[in-house]
Coordinates of C-alpha atoms in Angstrom, one line a residue:
X1 CA -7.3 67.5 186.3
X2 CA -7.2 69.5 189.9
X3 CA -3.3 68.8 190.3
X4 CA -2.3 70.3 186.9
X5 CA -4.7 73.0 187.7
X6 CA -2.2 73.3 191.1
X7 CA 1.0 73.1 189.2
X8 CA -0.1 75.4 186.9
X9 CA -1.3 78.3 189.4
X10 CA 2.7 77.0 191.9
X11 CA 4.1 77.5 187.4
X12 CA 2.9 80.8 186.7
X13 CA 3.1 82.2 190.8
X14 CA 7.3 80.8 190.3
X15 CA 7.3 82.9 186.7
X16 CA 8.1 80.7 183.8
X17 CA 11.4 78.1 183.6
X18 CA 14.4 78.9 182.3
X19 CA 15.2 79.0 178.4
X20 CA 16.8 75.4 178.4
X21 CA 20.0 74.9 175.9
X22 CA 19.4 71.5 173.8
X23 CA 21.8 68.9 173.1
X24 CA 22.4 66.5 170.8
X25 CA 22.4 62.9 172.1
X26 CA 21.9 59.8 169.9
X27 CA 21.5 59.4 166.3
X28 CA 20.1 55.9 164.6
X29 CA 20.6 54.8 161.0
X30 CA 23.2 58.5 160.2
X31 CA 23.5 58.9 156.0
X32 CA 27.1 59.4 154.6
X33 CA 27.7 62.8 152.5
X34 CA 25.7 61.6 149.2
X35 CA 24.2 58.1 150.1
X36 CA 21.0 57.6 148.5
X37 CA 17.4 57.5 150.6
X38 CA 15.6 54.8 149.8
X39 CA 11.8 55.5 149.3
X40 CA 10.8 52.8 152.0
X41 CA 13.4 53.8 155.0
X42 CA 12.0 57.1 155.1
X43 CA 10.3 57.1 158.9
X44 CA 6.7 57.8 158.8
X45 CA 6.0 57.6 162.6
X46 CA 7.7 57.7 166.1
X47 CA 5.8 57.0 169.2
X48 CA 6.8 56.9 173.2
X49 CA 5.4 54.6 175.4
X50 CA 3.8 55.9 178.7
X51 CA 7.1 54.7 180.9
X52 CA 9.5 56.8 178.4
X53 CA 11.4 53.2 178.0
X54 CA 10.0 52.3 174.6
X55 CA 10.4 53.9 171.6
X56 CA 8.7 52.9 168.4
X57 CA 9.1 53.7 164.8
X58 CA 7.4 53.2 161.5
X59 CA 8.2 53.6 158.1
X60 CA 7.4 54.0 154.3
X61 CA 8.1 49.8 153.8
X62 CA 5.5 48.7 156.2
X63 CA 8.5 47.8 159.4
X64 CA 8.5 48.8 162.4
X65 CA 11.4 49.0 164.7
X66 CA 11.6 49.3 169.0
X67 CA 14.3 50.9 170.8
X68 CA 14.4 50.0 174.6
X69 CA 16.2 52.8 177.0
X70 CA 19.4 51.7 178.6
X71 CA 20.3 54.5 181.5
X72 CA 17.4 53.5 183.7
X73 CA 19.2 49.5 184.9
X74 CA 21.2 49.7 187.7
X75 CA 25.0 49.3 186.5
X76 CA 25.8 48.2 190.6
X77 CA 28.1 51.3 190.4
X78 CA 29.3 53.0 193.9
X79 CA 27.5 55.5 196.5
X80 CA 30.0 57.7 195.2
X81 CA 29.1 57.4 191.4
X82 CA 25.2 57.7 192.4
X83 CA 25.8 60.9 193.9
X84 CA 27.8 62.0 191.3
X85 CA 25.4 61.6 188.3
X86 CA 23.1 64.5 190.4
X87 CA 25.6 66.7 189.4
X88 CA 25.4 65.2 185.9
X89 CA 22.6 66.5 182.6
X90 CA 21.0 62.8 183.1
X91 CA 18.8 62.2 179.3
X92 CA 18.2 59.0 177.9
X93 CA 19.1 56.6 175.9
X94 CA 18.6 54.4 173.7
X95 CA 19.3 51.3 171.8
X96 CA 18.2 49.0 169.2
X97 CA 15.4 46.2 170.1
X98 CA 13.8 44.7 167.5
X99 CA 11.9 44.8 163.9
X100 CA 9.6 43.4 161.8
X101 CA 7.1 43.9 159.2
X102 CA 3.8 45.2 160.2
X103 CA 2.0 45.4 156.3
X104 CA 2.7 44.4 153.5
X105 CA 1.3 46.4 150.0
X106 CA -2.1 45.0 149.2
X107 CA -4.3 45.9 146.0
X108 CA -7.6 45.8 146.2
X109 CA -9.2 44.3 143.3
X110 CA -13.2 45.6 144.0
X111 CA -12.1 49.2 143.7
X112 CA -8.6 48.4 141.7
X113 CA -6.5 50.6 144.6
X114 CA -3.4 49.7 145.6
X115 CA -2.4 50.5 149.3
X116 CA 0.8 51.4 150.4
X117 CA 2.7 49.4 153.5
X118 CA 3.8 52.7 154.4
X119 CA 3.5 53.3 158.5
X120 CA 0.6 55.7 159.5
X121 CA 0.4 56.0 163.0
X122 CA 1.2 53.4 165.6
X123 CA 0.6 53.7 169.2
X124 CA 1.5 52.2 172.3
X125 CA -0.8 49.5 174.0
X126 CA -0.5 48.5 178.0
X127 CA 2.2 45.8 178.9
X128 CA 0.9 42.5 180.2
X129 CA 3.5 39.9 181.5
X130 CA 6.3 41.5 180.6
X131 CA 4.6 41.5 176.3
X132 CA 4.4 44.7 174.8
X133 CA 1.8 45.6 172.7
X134 CA 1.1 47.9 170.4
X135 CA -0.5 49.0 167.6
X136 CA 0.0 50.2 163.8
X137 CA -1.5 51.1 160.9
X138 CA -1.8 52.1 157.2
X139 CA -4.4 53.4 155.4
X140 CA -6.6 50.4 155.5
X141 CA -6.1 48.1 157.7
X142 CA -4.6 48.6 162.1
X143 CA -3.1 45.4 163.5
X144 CA -2.2 44.9 166.8
X145 CA 1.2 43.2 168.0
X146 CA 2.5 41.7 171.0
X147 CA 6.3 41.6 170.9
X148 CA 8.1 39.1 173.5
X149 CA 10.5 37.3 174.7
X150 CA 10.5 33.4 174.2
X151 CA 13.0 31.2 175.6
X152 CA 15.1 28.9 172.3
X153 CA 15.1 25.7 173.5
X154 CA 17.7 23.1 172.0
X155 CA 18.7 19.6 173.2
X156 CA 21.8 20.1 174.9
X157 CA 21.7 15.6 175.7
X158 CA 20.6 12.7 174.2
X159 CA 21.7 9.2 175.2
X160 CA 20.4 7.0 172.5
X161 CA 21.8 8.4 168.2
X162 CA 20.0 6.4 166.3
X163 CA 22.6 6.3 163.2
X164 CA 25.3 4.9 165.2
X165 CA 23.4 3.0 168.1
X166 CA 24.7 -0.9 167.3
X167 CA 21.5 -2.9 168.4
X168 CA 20.3 -0.8 165.1
X169 CA 20.4 -2.1 161.5
X170 CA 19.6 0.0 158.9
X171 CA 16.4 0.8 158.2
X172 CA 14.5 -1.2 155.0
X173 CA 13.1 1.4 152.1
X174 CA 9.4 2.2 152.3
X175 CA 7.2 2.4 149.4
X176 CA 4.3 5.4 150.2
X177 CA 1.9 3.6 151.8
X178 CA 4.0 3.5 155.0
X179 CA 5.4 -0.7 154.2
X180 CA 8.7 -2.4 154.1
X181 CA 9.4 -2.9 150.4
X182 CA 10.7 -6.4 150.7
X183 CA 7.2 -7.8 153.0
X184 CA 3.8 -8.7 151.8
X185 CA 1.2 -5.8 151.2
X186 CA -0.6 -7.5 154.1
X187 CA 2.3 -7.1 156.8
X188 CA 1.0 -5.4 159.2
X189 CA -2.5 -7.7 159.4
X190 CA -0.1 -10.3 161.3
X191 CA 0.3 -10.2 164.3
X192 CA 3.9 -8.6 165.4
X193 CA 6.4 -12.0 165.7
X194 CA 8.6 -12.0 168.5
X195 CA 11.7 -13.3 169.5
X196 CA 12.8 -16.5 170.8
X197 CA 13.1 -15.8 174.0
X198 CA 11.3 -12.0 173.9
X199 CA 13.3 -9.0 173.7
X200 CA 16.7 -8.7 175.2
X201 CA 16.5 -4.8 176.0
X202 CA 14.5 -2.1 175.7
X203 CA 15.9 1.5 175.5
X204 CA 14.2 4.7 175.8
X205 CA 15.5 7.9 174.5
X206 CA 16.4 10.7 176.5
X207 CA 16.1 13.9 175.0
X208 CA 17.8 16.7 177.8
X209 CA 16.3 19.8 176.5
X210 CA 18.2 23.3 177.4
X211 CA 16.1 26.9 176.5
X212 CA 20.3 29.8 177.1
X213 CA 19.1 31.8 174.9
X214 CA 16.3 34.2 174.3
X215 CA 15.0 35.8 171.1
X216 CA 12.2 38.6 170.8
X217 CA 9.5 37.6 168.6
X218 CA 6.2 39.8 167.6
X219 CA 3.2 38.6 166.9
X220 CA 0.2 40.2 165.0
X221 CA -2.8 38.8 167.0
X222 CA -5.7 40.6 166.1
X223 CA -6.5 42.8 162.2
X224 CA -9.1 45.6 162.1
X225 CA -10.0 45.6 158.8
X226 CA -12.4 47.0 156.5
X227 CA -14.0 49.7 158.1
X228 CA -12.7 51.7 156.7
X229 CA -13.9 53.2 152.7
X230 CA -10.9 56.2 152.5
X231 CA -7.2 56.6 154.3
X232 CA -6.8 56.0 158.0
X233 CA -5.3 59.6 159.5
X234 CA -5.2 58.5 163.4
X235 CA -5.4 56.1 165.8
X236 CA -5.9 56.4 169.4
X237 CA -6.5 54.5 172.4
X238 CA -8.6 54.9 174.9
X239 CA -7.5 55.5 178.9
X240 CA -9.5 52.7 179.4
X241 CA -7.1 49.8 178.3
X242 CA -9.9 48.4 176.4
X243 CA -10.8 50.4 173.1
X244 CA -9.3 52.8 170.4
X245 CA -11.0 54.7 167.8
X246 CA -9.6 55.4 164.2
X247 CA -10.2 58.1 162.1
X248 CA -10.3 58.5 158.5
X249 CA -11.1 61.5 156.4
X250 CA -15.3 61.3 156.9
X251 CA -15.4 59.0 160.4
X252 CA -14.2 57.5 163.3
X253 CA -14.8 54.4 164.0
X254 CA -14.9 53.1 167.9
X255 CA -13.2 49.4 168.8
X256 CA -12.6 47.0 171.4
X257 CA -9.2 45.7 171.2
X258 CA -10.6 42.5 171.9
X259 CA -13.0 42.6 169.0
X260 CA -11.3 42.3 165.1
X261 CA -15.0 42.0 163.3
X262 CA -16.3 44.9 164.6
X263 CA -16.8 48.8 165.3
X264 CA -19.2 51.8 165.9
X265 CA -18.8 54.4 164.2
X266 CA -19.2 57.5 166.7
X267 CA -18.4 60.7 164.2
X268 CA -19.8 60.8 160.8
X269 CA -19.3 63.6 158.7
X270 CA -20.0 62.3 154.8
X271 CA -22.5 64.8 153.4
X272 CA -25.9 63.8 152.5
X273 CA -25.7 64.3 149.2
X274 CA -23.8 61.9 147.5
X275 CA -22.7 64.1 144.3
X276 CA -21.0 67.1 147.2
X277 CA -19.3 63.7 148.2
X278 CA -17.7 62.6 145.4
X279 CA -16.8 66.0 144.6
X280 CA -15.3 66.4 148.4
X281 CA -13.3 62.8 148.7
X282 CA -11.4 64.6 145.3
X283 CA -10.6 67.5 146.3
X284 CA -8.9 66.2 149.7
X285 CA -6.9 63.6 147.7
X286 CA -6.1 65.7 145.1
X287 CA -5.8 68.3 147.4
X288 CA -7.9 71.0 145.2
X289 CA -8.7 72.9 148.6
X290 CA -11.7 74.6 147.0
X291 CA -14.5 73.1 147.5
X292 CA -16.5 74.5 150.6
X293 CA -16.7 71.0 152.5
X294 CA -14.4 69.9 155.6
X295 CA -13.1 67.0 156.0
X296 CA -11.5 64.9 159.7
X297 CA -7.6 65.3 159.7
X298 CA -6.8 63.8 163.1
X299 CA -8.9 62.3 166.1
X300 CA -7.4 62.1 169.7
X301 CA -9.1 60.5 172.5
X302 CA -8.8 62.6 176.1
X303 CA -5.9 61.2 178.6
X304 CA -8.4 60.6 181.4
X305 CA -11.5 60.3 180.5
X306 CA -12.4 57.5 178.2
X307 CA -15.8 59.2 177.2
X308 CA -14.2 62.3 175.6
X309 CA -11.8 62.6 171.9
X310 CA -11.3 65.0 170.5
X311 CA -10.9 65.7 166.3
X312 CA -9.7 68.3 163.8
X313 CA -11.3 69.6 160.4
X314 CA -9.6 70.4 156.9
X315 CA -11.3 74.1 158.6
X316 CA -8.8 74.4 161.2
X317 CA -11.6 73.9 164.0
X318 CA -11.0 71.0 166.3
X319 CA -14.7 69.7 168.5
X320 CA -14.7 67.9 171.0
X321 CA -17.6 65.6 171.5
X322 CA -18.8 63.2 174.8
X323 CA -19.9 59.2 174.0
X324 CA -22.1 59.9 176.8
X325 CA -24.7 62.0 175.0
X326 CA -25.5 59.8 172.1
X327 CA -24.3 56.7 170.3
X328 CA -23.6 58.6 167.1
X329 CA -21.3 62.2 168.3
X330 CA -23.1 64.1 165.8
X331 CA -23.5 67.1 167.8
X332 CA -19.8 68.1 169.2
X333 CA -19.5 69.4 173.1
X334 CA -17.1 72.3 172.5
X335 CA -16.3 74.2 169.1
X336 CA -12.7 75.5 168.8
X337 CA -12.1 78.0 166.5
X338 CA -10.0 81.2 165.6
X339 CA -12.2 83.6 164.1
X340 CA -11.2 85.0 160.5
X341 CA -9.0 88.8 160.6
X342 CA -11.4 90.8 158.4
X343 CA -10.1 91.6 155.6
X344 CA -7.6 88.4 155.2
X345 CA -8.7 85.6 153.1
X346 CA -7.1 84.3 150.3
X347 CA -7.0 81.8 147.9
X348 CA -4.6 79.8 150.7
X349 CA -7.3 81.2 153.5
X350 CA -8.6 77.3 153.6
X351 CA -5.0 75.0 153.2
X352 CA -3.5 77.1 155.8
X353 CA -6.0 76.6 157.9
X354 CA -6.1 73.0 158.2
X355 CA -5.4 70.7 160.7
X356 CA -2.3 68.8 160.2
X357 CA -2.6 66.9 163.9
X358 CA -3.6 67.5 167.5
X359 CA -2.4 66.2 170.8
X360 CA -3.8 66.4 174.4
X361 CA -1.6 67.9 177.4
X362 CA -1.3 65.4 180.4
X363 CA -2.9 66.5 182.3
X364 CA -6.2 66.7 179.9
X365 CA -6.2 70.5 180.8
X366 CA -4.9 72.0 177.3
X367 CA -4.9 70.9 172.9
X368 CA -1.9 71.5 170.5
X369 CA -2.4 71.5 167.3
X370 CA -0.6 72.2 164.3
X371 CA -2.0 74.1 160.7
X372 CA 0.4 75.1 158.0
X373 CA 1.7 78.5 159.3
X374 CA 0.7 78.0 164.0
X375 CA 0.9 75.8 166.7
X376 CA -2.0 76.8 169.1
X377 CA -2.5 76.2 172.4
X378 CA -6.3 75.7 173.3
X379 CA -7.5 75.4 177.1
X380 CA -10.8 72.8 176.6
X381 CA -12.7 75.1 179.4
X382 CA -12.7 78.4 177.0
X383 CA -13.5 77.8 173.2
X384 CA -13.4 81.8 173.1
X385 CA -9.6 81.5 171.2
X386 CA -6.2 79.8 171.7
X387 CA -4.8 80.9 174.6
X388 CA -1.2 80.8 172.8
X389 CA -0.1 80.6 169.1
X390 CA 3.2 80.3 167.8
X391 CA 4.1 81.1 164.8
X392 CA 6.4 79.1 162.8
X393 CA 5.7 79.3 159.1
X394 CA 5.0 83.4 159.3
X395 CA 7.9 83.7 157.5
X396 CA 6.7 81.8 154.3
X397 CA 3.7 83.8 153.9
X398 CA 5.4 85.5 150.8
X399 CA 6.1 82.4 149.4
X400 CA 2.7 80.2 149.3
X401 CA 2.7 80.4 145.4
X402 CA 5.7 78.3 144.9
X403 CA 5.0 76.1 148.0
X404 CA 1.5 75.6 146.3
X405 CA 2.8 74.9 142.6
X406 CA 5.8 72.2 144.1
X407 CA 3.2 70.7 146.3
X408 CA 4.8 71.6 149.8
X409 CA 1.9 73.9 151.2
X410 CA -0.1 70.6 152.2
X411 CA 2.6 68.5 154.3
X412 CA 1.0 67.6 157.4
X413 CA 3.9 68.0 160.4
X414 CA 3.3 67.6 163.8
X415 CA 3.4 68.5 167.0
X416 CA 4.1 67.4 170.4
X417 CA 4.3 69.1 173.9
X418 CA 6.2 68.1 177.2
X419 CA 4.8 65.8 180.0
X420 CA 4.6 69.1 182.1
X421 CA 2.9 71.3 179.5
X422 CA 5.9 73.5 180.0
X423 CA 6.7 73.3 176.3
X424 CA 5.9 72.7 172.6
X425 CA 7.7 71.7 169.5
X426 CA 6.8 71.2 166.1
X427 CA 8.6 70.9 162.6
X428 CA 9.8 72.9 159.6
X429 CA 11.8 72.4 156.5
X430 CA 15.5 72.3 155.6
X431 CA 15.6 69.3 158.8
X432 CA 14.9 71.8 160.9
X433 CA 12.0 71.6 164.3
X434 CA 11.3 74.4 167.2
X435 CA 10.6 74.9 170.4
X436 CA 8.6 77.0 172.1
X437 CA 7.9 77.5 175.8
X438 CA 4.3 76.5 176.5
X439 CA 4.7 78.9 180.3
X440 CA 2.8 81.7 180.7
X441 CA 5.5 84.9 180.5
X442 CA 8.0 82.1 178.5
X443 CA 9.5 83.6 175.5
X444 CA 12.2 80.9 174.9
X445 CA 11.9 80.2 171.4
X446 CA 14.7 77.8 169.8
X447 CA 15.3 77.1 165.9
X448 CA 17.5 73.5 166.3
X449 CA 18.7 71.4 163.6
X450 CA 18.5 67.6 163.1
X451 CA 22.2 67.1 163.2
X452 CA 25.0 66.3 165.5
X453 CA 25.2 70.1 166.4
X454 CA 21.4 71.1 166.9
X455 CA 22.0 74.6 167.6
X456 CA 24.4 75.3 164.2
X457 CA 21.4 77.4 163.3
X458 CA 19.8 78.9 166.2
X459 CA 18.4 81.9 166.0
X460 CA 17.4 84.8 168.2
X461 CA 14.1 84.8 169.6
X462 CA 11.6 87.4 169.3
X463 CA 8.7 87.5 171.1
X464 CA 5.4 89.9 171.3
X465 CA 1.5 89.7 172.8
X466 CA -1.8 90.7 171.5
X467 CA -4.6 92.7 172.8
X468 CA -7.2 90.2 172.1
X469 CA -5.1 86.7 173.8
X470 CA -2.1 85.7 175.2
X471 CA -0.1 84.8 172.1
X472 CA 3.3 84.0 172.0
X473 CA 5.4 84.2 168.2
X474 CA 9.0 82.9 168.4
X475 CA 11.6 83.9 166.0
X476 CA 10.1 84.5 162.1
X477 CA 13.2 85.0 161.0
X478 CA 14.6 81.8 160.2
X479 CA 13.7 81.0 156.4
X480 CA 17.3 80.7 155.9
X481 CA 20.2 78.6 156.9
X482 CA 23.7 79.6 158.5
X483 CA 24.6 80.3 155.0
X484 CA 21.6 82.5 153.7
X485 CA 20.8 80.0 152.1
X486 CA 16.8 79.3 151.5
X487 CA 14.7 76.6 153.2
X488 CA 15.5 73.2 151.5
X489 CA 11.6 72.2 151.3
X490 CA 12.8 68.0 149.7
X491 CA 14.0 68.0 153.4
X492 CA 10.5 68.4 155.9
X493 CA 10.7 67.2 159.6
X494 CA 7.3 65.6 159.5
X495 CA 7.4 63.3 162.6
X496 CA 8.3 64.0 166.1
X497 CA 7.4 63.2 169.9
X498 CA 8.3 64.2 173.1
X499 CA 9.8 62.4 176.6
X500 CA 6.8 61.1 178.5
X501 CA 8.2 62.5 182.1
X502 CA 11.8 63.9 180.5
X503 CA 13.2 66.9 177.9
X504 CA 13.5 64.5 175.3
X505 CA 12.7 64.8 171.8
X506 CA 13.2 62.4 169.0
X507 CA 13.0 63.5 165.1
X508 CA 12.9 62.1 162.2
X509 CA 15.2 63.0 159.3
X510 CA 14.3 61.0 156.8
X511 CA 15.9 57.4 157.0
X512 CA 17.6 59.6 160.2
X513 CA 16.5 59.2 164.1
X514 CA 17.6 61.8 166.0
X515 CA 17.5 62.2 169.7
X516 CA 17.8 65.1 171.8
X517 CA 18.1 66.5 175.1
X518 CA 17.7 69.8 177.8

C-alpha cells in the first residue's frame, strides 16, 4: 500500500497525465444493419485475468467465451522491427480461443421457480500447469471450470487388419451369453482343443498411437449450489488463492475452492421480522424501492488483504469489514456514505442512490462505486465522503419520471478502473461510455461510443470543484447524439472491463464485444 501512496504522491508532483485519445481496436460479433439480436446472445459479463492475456465473456444463454492475447507472441522479427515498435502505440490484440456451455436453464420444483442460464459474473482464478481456471455463476449456482489443452490421440499404424488377415476366418454368430450359436451350451466348460502340432503362429497386434493435434477442453471441476435463497449478484476471489465469496440480496458466503458442499455465512442483513423480509424481498425483485430496509447489491474482496472485503447496499452505502473480528461480520470496520443534501429528497432519491457495482483499485487504497447518476471514488482511509464524484447521468435528472415508467431507472451499470488508478470508466445509454481522469487536478472527461468510430459523439469536457470535497465532473450535456436525437434507452452499455496493465477497455454492446485503446 505504501508503493501506491508513493506513486500517487509522485503523480501529484508531476501533474495529471495528459488526456488519452481513444482508438478502435477490435470487435467480435459485430452486427450488420438491421440484424436481429437474439436474447441468448446478449453479453452479460466481462472479465480480464490478472495478466491481461486472457479475456472471458458470459452471455444470457449460459455460454462462456474465452479470448487470448496474440500480440505478446514472439514474431521472430529483427532488432530493427523491435526498435520500430517503440515508436508506435502498442495495444492488446485478442483472438477467439474457445467457448463452452457453463449453465443450463433449471427449474426449482420446491419453490416453483425457473432459474435462468444467464451468466451474472465471471472471475478468473490462479492458473496452474498450463491450465486456466475460472468461476462463473448464474442466479443460484456457481461453477469452477478448468480449461486445458488436451492432445488428441489417434492410431497412425497397425500391423493387423482383422478384416483382411488371411489367417482369420469369418467370426461365428454369437448369442446373448457370448457362446457361438452353433456350439453346445456347455462348450465353455470343456478344455480348449489344441490342433495337432500346436498353434503354428501367434501374431500380437502392434499399434502406434500418435498425438499431433491439440484441442481445448473445458471441464467443470466443482459445483457450489444450494447456498443462496436469493439471486447471486457477486462473486469475488480472495488474494490467498484458496477462497472466494458469493453475495445475494441478504447474505455474503465464504467458500473454499476445494470444498463445494460447505460455505460459511459471514454477512447476514436479513431483517429480524419475517414480514419485513417478505415485503423487502418483493420490493427488491419487483423494483418497488419504497420500503426502508436495504439489501446487498455488490461485494468485492480486497485485492491484497485476504481478511478484508467490502459490500455495497441499495441505500448508497459501502461497508468495509474485517473477517478477523468475528465469524459473523455483523459490524463493519468502516462505513462510506455521502450525506444527503437538505431539501433534495424526492420520490426517486433511494432508487438512484442504490449502488450497482463497486471495484477496488489495484493497490487496494481506493474503492470505485457506481450508482445510477454518478461514479464515486472513495479513499478507504477517509470515510467522511468520496474524494471525487463524476457525473454520468445528471442530464437525465429531469427525465426520471420517464425512466421510472420504462424501468430504465433500475438498470445496473458496472464500473472499472485502470491498472494504475489514473482513470475510471462506466457505461451509459445509446451504447455510450464515459472515461474520467482520476488523478488529482485532472479534467479529463470523454464520452465515447461503442462503434468503430468511438469519437463520433465526443463532446467537450467541463470540470468543477466543490468546496466540501474534491469533486470533478465531466460533461453534463451528452443527452443527445450527433444528430440531436435523444438517448436510446433500449441500447445500454452495462458491462465493461479495463485491461489490468494497459490503457485498453473491453465493453459489451448487446451481443458485440468492442475493444479500444488509448
